[in-house]
Coordinates of C-alpha atoms in Angstrom, one line a residue:
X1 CA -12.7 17.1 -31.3
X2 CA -15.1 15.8 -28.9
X3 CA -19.3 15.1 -29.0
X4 CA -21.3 15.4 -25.9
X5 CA -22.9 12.0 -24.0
X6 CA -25.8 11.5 -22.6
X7 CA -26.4 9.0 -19.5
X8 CA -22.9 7.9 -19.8
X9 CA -23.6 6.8 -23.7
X10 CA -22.6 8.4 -27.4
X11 CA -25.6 11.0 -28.0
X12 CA -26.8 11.9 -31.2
X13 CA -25.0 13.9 -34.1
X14 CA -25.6 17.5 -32.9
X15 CA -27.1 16.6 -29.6
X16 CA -25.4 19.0 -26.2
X17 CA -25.0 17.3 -23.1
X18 CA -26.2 20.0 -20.4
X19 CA -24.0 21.2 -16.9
X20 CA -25.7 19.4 -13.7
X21 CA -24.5 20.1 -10.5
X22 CA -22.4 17.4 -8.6
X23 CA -21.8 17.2 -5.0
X24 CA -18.6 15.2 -3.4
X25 CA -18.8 16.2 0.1
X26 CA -18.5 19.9 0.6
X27 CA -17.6 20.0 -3.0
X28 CA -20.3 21.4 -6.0
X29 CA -18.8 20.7 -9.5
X30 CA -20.6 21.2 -12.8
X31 CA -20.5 18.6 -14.8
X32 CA -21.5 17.0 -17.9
X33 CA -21.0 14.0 -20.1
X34 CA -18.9 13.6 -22.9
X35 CA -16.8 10.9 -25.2
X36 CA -13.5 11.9 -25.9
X37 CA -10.0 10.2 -27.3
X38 CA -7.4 9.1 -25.3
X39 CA -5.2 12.0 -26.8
X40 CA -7.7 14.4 -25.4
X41 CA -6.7 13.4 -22.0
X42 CA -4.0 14.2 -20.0
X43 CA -3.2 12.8 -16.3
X44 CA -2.6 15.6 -13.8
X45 CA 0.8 16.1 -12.2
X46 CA -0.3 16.6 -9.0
X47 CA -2.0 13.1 -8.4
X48 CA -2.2 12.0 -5.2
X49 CA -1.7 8.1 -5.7
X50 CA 1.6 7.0 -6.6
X51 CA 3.0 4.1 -8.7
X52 CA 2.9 1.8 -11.2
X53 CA -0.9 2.0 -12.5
X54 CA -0.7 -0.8 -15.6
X55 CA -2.9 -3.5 -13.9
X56 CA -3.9 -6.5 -16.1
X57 CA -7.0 -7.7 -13.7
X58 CA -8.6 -4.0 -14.8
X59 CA -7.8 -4.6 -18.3
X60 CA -9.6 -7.8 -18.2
X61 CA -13.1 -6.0 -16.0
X62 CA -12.9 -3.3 -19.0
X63 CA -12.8 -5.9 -22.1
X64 CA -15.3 -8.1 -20.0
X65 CA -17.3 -4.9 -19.3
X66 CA -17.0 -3.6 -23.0
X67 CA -15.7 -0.8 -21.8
X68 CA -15.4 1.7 -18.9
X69 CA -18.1 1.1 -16.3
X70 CA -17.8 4.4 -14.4
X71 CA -16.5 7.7 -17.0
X72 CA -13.3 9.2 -15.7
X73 CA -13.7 12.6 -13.8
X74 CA -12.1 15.8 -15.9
X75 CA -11.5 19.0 -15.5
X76 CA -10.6 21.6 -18.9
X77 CA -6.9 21.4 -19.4
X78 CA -5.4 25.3 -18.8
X79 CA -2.5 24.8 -21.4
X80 CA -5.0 23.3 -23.9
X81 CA -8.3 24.3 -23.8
X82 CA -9.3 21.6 -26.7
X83 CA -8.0 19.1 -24.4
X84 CA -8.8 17.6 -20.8
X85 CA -6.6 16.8 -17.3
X86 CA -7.8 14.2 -15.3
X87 CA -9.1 14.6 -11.6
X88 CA -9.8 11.1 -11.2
X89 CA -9.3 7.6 -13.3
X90 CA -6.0 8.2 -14.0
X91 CA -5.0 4.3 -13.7
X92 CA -8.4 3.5 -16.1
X93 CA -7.3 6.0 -18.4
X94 CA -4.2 4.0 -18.3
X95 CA -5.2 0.8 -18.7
X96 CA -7.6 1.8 -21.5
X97 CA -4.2 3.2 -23.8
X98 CA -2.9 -0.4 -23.0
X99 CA -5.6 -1.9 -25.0
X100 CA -5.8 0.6 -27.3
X101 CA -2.1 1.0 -28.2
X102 CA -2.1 -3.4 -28.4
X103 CA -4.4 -3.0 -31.2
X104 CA -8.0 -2.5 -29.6
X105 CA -9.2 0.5 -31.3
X106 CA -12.8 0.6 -29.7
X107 CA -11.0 1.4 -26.3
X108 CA -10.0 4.6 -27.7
X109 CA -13.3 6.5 -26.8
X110 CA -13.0 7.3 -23.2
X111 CA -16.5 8.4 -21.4
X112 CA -15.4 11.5 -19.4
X113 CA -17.7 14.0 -16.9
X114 CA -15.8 17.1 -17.8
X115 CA -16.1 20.4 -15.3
X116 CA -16.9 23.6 -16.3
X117 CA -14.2 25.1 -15.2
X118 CA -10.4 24.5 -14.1
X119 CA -10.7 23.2 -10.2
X120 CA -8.4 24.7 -7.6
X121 CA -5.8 22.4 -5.8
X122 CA -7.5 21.7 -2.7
X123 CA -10.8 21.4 -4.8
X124 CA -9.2 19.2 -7.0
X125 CA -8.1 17.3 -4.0
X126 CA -11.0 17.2 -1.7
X127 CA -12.5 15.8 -5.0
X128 CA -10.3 13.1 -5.8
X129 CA -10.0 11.8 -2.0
X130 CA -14.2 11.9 -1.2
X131 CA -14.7 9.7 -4.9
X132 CA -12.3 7.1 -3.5
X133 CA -13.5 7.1 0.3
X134 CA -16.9 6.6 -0.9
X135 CA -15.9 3.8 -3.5
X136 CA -13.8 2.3 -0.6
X137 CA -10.9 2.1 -2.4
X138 CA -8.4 2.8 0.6
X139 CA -6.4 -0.5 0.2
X140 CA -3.7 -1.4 2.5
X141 CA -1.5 1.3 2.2
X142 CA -3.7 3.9 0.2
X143 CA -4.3 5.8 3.8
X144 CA -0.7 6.3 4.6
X145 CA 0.2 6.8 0.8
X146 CA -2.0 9.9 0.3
X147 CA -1.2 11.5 3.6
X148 CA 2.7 11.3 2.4
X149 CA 1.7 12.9 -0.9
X150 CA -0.3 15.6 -0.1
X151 CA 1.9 16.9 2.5
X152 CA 4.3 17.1 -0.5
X153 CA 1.6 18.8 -2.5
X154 CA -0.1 21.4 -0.4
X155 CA 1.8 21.2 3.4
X156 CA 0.9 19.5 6.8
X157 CA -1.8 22.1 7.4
X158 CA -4.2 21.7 4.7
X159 CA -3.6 18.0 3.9
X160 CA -4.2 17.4 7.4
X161 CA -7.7 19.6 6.2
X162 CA -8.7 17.7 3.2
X163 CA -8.1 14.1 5.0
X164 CA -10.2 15.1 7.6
X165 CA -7.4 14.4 10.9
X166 CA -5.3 16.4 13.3
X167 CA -1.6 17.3 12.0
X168 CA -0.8 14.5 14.6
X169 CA -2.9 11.8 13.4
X170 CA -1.2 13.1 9.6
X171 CA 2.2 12.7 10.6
X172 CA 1.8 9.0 12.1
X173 CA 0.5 8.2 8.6
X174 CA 3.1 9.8 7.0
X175 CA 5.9 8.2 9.3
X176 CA 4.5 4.7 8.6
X177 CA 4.5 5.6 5.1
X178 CA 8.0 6.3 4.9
X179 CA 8.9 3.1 7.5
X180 CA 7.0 1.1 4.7
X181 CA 9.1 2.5 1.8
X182 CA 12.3 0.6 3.9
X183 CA 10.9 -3.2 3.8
X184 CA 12.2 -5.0 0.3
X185 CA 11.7 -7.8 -1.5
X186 CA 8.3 -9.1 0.0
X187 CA 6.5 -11.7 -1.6
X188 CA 3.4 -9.3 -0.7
X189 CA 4.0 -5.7 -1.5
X190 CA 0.9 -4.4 0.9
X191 CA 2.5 -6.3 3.6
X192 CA 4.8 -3.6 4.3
X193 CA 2.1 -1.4 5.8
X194 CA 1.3 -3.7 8.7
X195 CA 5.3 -4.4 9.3
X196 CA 5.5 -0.7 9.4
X197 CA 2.6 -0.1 11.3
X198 CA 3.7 -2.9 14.3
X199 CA 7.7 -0.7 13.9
X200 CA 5.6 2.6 14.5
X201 CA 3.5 1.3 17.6
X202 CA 6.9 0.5 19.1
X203 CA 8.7 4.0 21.3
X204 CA 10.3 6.4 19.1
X205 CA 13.4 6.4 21.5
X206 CA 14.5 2.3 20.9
X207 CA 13.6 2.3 16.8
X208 CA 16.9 3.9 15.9
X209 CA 18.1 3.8 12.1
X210 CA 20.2 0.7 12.8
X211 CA 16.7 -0.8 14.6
X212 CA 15.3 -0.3 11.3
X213 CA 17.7 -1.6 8.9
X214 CA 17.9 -4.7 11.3
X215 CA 14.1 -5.3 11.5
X216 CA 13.5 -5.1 7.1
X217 CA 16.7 -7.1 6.6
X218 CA 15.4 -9.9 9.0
X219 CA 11.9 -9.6 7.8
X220 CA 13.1 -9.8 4.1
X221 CA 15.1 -13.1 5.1
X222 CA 12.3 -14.6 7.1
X223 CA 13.7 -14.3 10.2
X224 CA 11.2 -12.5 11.5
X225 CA 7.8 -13.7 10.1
X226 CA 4.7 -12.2 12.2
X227 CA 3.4 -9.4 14.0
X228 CA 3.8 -10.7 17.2
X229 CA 8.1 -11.0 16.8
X230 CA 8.0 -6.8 16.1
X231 CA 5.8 -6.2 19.5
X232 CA 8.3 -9.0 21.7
X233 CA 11.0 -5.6 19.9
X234 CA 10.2 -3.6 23.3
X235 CA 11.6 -5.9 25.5
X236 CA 14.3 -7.1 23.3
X237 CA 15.8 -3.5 22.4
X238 CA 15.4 -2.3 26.5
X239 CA 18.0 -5.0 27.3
X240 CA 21.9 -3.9 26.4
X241 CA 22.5 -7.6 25.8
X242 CA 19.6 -8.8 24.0
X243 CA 19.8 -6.0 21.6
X244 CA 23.3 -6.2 20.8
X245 CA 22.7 -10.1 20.2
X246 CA 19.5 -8.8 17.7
X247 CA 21.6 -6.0 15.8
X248 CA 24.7 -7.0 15.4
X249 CA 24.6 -10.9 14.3
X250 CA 22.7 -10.8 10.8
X251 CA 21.2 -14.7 11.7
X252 CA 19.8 -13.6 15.1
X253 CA 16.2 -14.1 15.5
X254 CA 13.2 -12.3 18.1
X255 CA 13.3 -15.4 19.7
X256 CA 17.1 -16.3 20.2
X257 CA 17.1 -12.3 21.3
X258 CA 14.7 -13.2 24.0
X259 CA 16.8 -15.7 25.3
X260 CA 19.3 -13.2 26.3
X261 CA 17.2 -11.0 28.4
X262 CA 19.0 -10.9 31.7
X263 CA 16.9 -13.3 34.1
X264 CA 14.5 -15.2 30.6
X265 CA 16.6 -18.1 32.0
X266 CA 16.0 -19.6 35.1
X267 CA 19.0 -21.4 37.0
X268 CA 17.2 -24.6 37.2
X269 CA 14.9 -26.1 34.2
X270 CA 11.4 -26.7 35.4
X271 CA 9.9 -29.6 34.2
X272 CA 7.3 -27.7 32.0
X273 CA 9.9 -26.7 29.8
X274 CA 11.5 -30.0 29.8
X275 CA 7.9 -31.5 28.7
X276 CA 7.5 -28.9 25.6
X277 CA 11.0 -29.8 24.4
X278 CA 10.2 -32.9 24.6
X279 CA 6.7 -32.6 22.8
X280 CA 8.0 -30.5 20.3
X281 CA 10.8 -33.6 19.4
X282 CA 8.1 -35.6 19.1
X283 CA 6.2 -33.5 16.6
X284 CA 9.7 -34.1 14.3
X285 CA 9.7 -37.7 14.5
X286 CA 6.5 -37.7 13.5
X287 CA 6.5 -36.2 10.3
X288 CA 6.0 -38.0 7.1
X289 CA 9.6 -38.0 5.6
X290 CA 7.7 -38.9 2.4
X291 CA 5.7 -35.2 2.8
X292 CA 8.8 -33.7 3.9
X293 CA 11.0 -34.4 0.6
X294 CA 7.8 -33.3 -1.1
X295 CA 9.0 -29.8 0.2
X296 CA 13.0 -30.1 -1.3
X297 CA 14.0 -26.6 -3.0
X298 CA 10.6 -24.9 -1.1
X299 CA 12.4 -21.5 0.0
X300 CA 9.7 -21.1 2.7
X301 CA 10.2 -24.4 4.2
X302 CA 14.1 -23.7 4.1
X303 CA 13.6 -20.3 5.8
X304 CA 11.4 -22.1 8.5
X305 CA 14.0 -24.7 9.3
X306 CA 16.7 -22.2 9.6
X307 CA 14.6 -20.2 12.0
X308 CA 14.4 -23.6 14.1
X309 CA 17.7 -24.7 13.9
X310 CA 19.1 -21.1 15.2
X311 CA 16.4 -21.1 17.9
X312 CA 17.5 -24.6 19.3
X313 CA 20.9 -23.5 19.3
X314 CA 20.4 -20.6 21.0
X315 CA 18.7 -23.1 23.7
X316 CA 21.5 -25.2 23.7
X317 CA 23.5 -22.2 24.1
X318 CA 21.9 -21.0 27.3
X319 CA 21.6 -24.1 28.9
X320 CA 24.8 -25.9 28.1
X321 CA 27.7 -25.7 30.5
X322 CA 30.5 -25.0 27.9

């Protein structure tokens, strides 16, 4: 089936890669190098990371590289002892049967580091999460993503264990997690973390299911666009008529919200106010209509312009008589 490497590389016909010890943390595995097919390899069901794992940027490192830089950890697979499961490289294992099945045979030899024995669950685990801690490979929303998972895999208690945090610190990445999961349509995917990290920072009490739906619908339709409109939430959603004005019209923005805290407006305008308005008039009539019809059919710059025109009107609205 398989022949034994040696230093990551094909040994020799007959040659017997030896069992060295590994450590990952608290961890010991025995391990030892090997070149197997791509059919001898099987990804383990109980994988922490979740999602699509096709990436064309890693295809294009392992052609450019030749090849896998860093062998995939496996353990024996207990329903086929002739085969392997993976512990970790699931998404190069991946990627490498995307080559292979477009017609690149010489990506079918997959370098491995293959256990001695099948790993427990929380060995397996504590494995998998120390590899990708030391390769710094948390991205944006890896943190929050593997906390969710492994309470679904082995329970509050002992993911809280393997990550290393109190069951406190598990369950605010777990509720983030989840708070991510709501926000659609992003031209960014990893940008949900930090929208649902600012909606997570904000008291439990005011971000009701209704809060929510309201925040990813206006942040999907730029109406809300940066951290600071999510903090500005706390006031908004304290005041009965600021947050009706936020939740129940669908073109309402933070700002236009803000305007309708009870005592934002004074009775009299200052003539600070006055000067800003004015200002910011005179930043319009000095744009370059030329640079401006550059922009026609640009869905960001319509999105921006909608967010002005509803905040002037809500200025007009609170300053008008009728």
């Amino acid at each position: 089936m398989t022949q034994p490497a040696r230093n990551g590389h094909a040994p020799g016909p007959g040659a017997v890669a030896a069992f060295q010890e590994r450590r990952l943390g608290a961890t010991v595995l025995r391990t030892r190098r090997l070149l197997v097919d791509l059919d001898d390899l099987r990804p383990n069901e109980r994988q922490p990371r979740m999602g699509d794992k096709v990436d064309e940027e890693l295809q294009r490192q392992i052609e450019a590289n030749e090849g896998l830089f860093e062998p995939l950890l496996v353990e024996p697979d207990p329903e086929s002892p002739a085969r392997f499961r993976i512990i970790d490289g699931e998404r190069r294992w991946t990627n490498l049967r995307v080559l292979a099945d477009a017609g690149k045979q010489e990506y079918r030899r997959v370098p491995v580091e293959a256990t001695d024995r099948v790993l427990s669950d929380e060995e397996r685990l504590r494995a998998w999460i120390y590899i990708h801690r030391q390769r710094k490979e948390w991205d944006a929303k890896e943190k929050e993503m593997v906390a969710y998972r492994l309470v679904e895999l082995v329970g509050r208690a002992s993911a809280a264990n393997i990550l290393g945090v109190t069951v406190r610190e598990l369950d605010r990445l777990v509720q983030i997690f989840e708070l991510s999961e709501q926000f659609r349509d992003l031209p960014e995917s990893a940008a949900a973390i930090t929208w649902a990290r600012e909606l997570n920072g904000i008291a439990k009490t005011l971000v009701t299911p209704t809060v929510v739906e309201a925040v990813t619908t206006k942040v999907s339709k730029r109406l809300i666009t940066n951290s600071k409109d999510i903090r500005q939430l706390r006031t908004i959603l304290r005041d009965p008529v600021a947050r009706a004005h936020f939740l129940d019209d669908p073109n309402s923005t933070v700002q236009s919200a803000m305007m309708r805290i009870a005592g934002a407006a004074p009775a009299k305008a200052s003539a600070k106010p006055l000067d800003d308005l004015q200002a910011a008039i005179g930043a319009l009539r000095s744009l370059s209509w030329t640079e401006v019809g550059a922009l026609k059919g640009d869905p960001d710059a319509v999105a921006r312009l909608d967010d002005a025109v509803s905040l002037l009107q809500a200025l007009r609205g609170s300053i008008a008589d009728t």
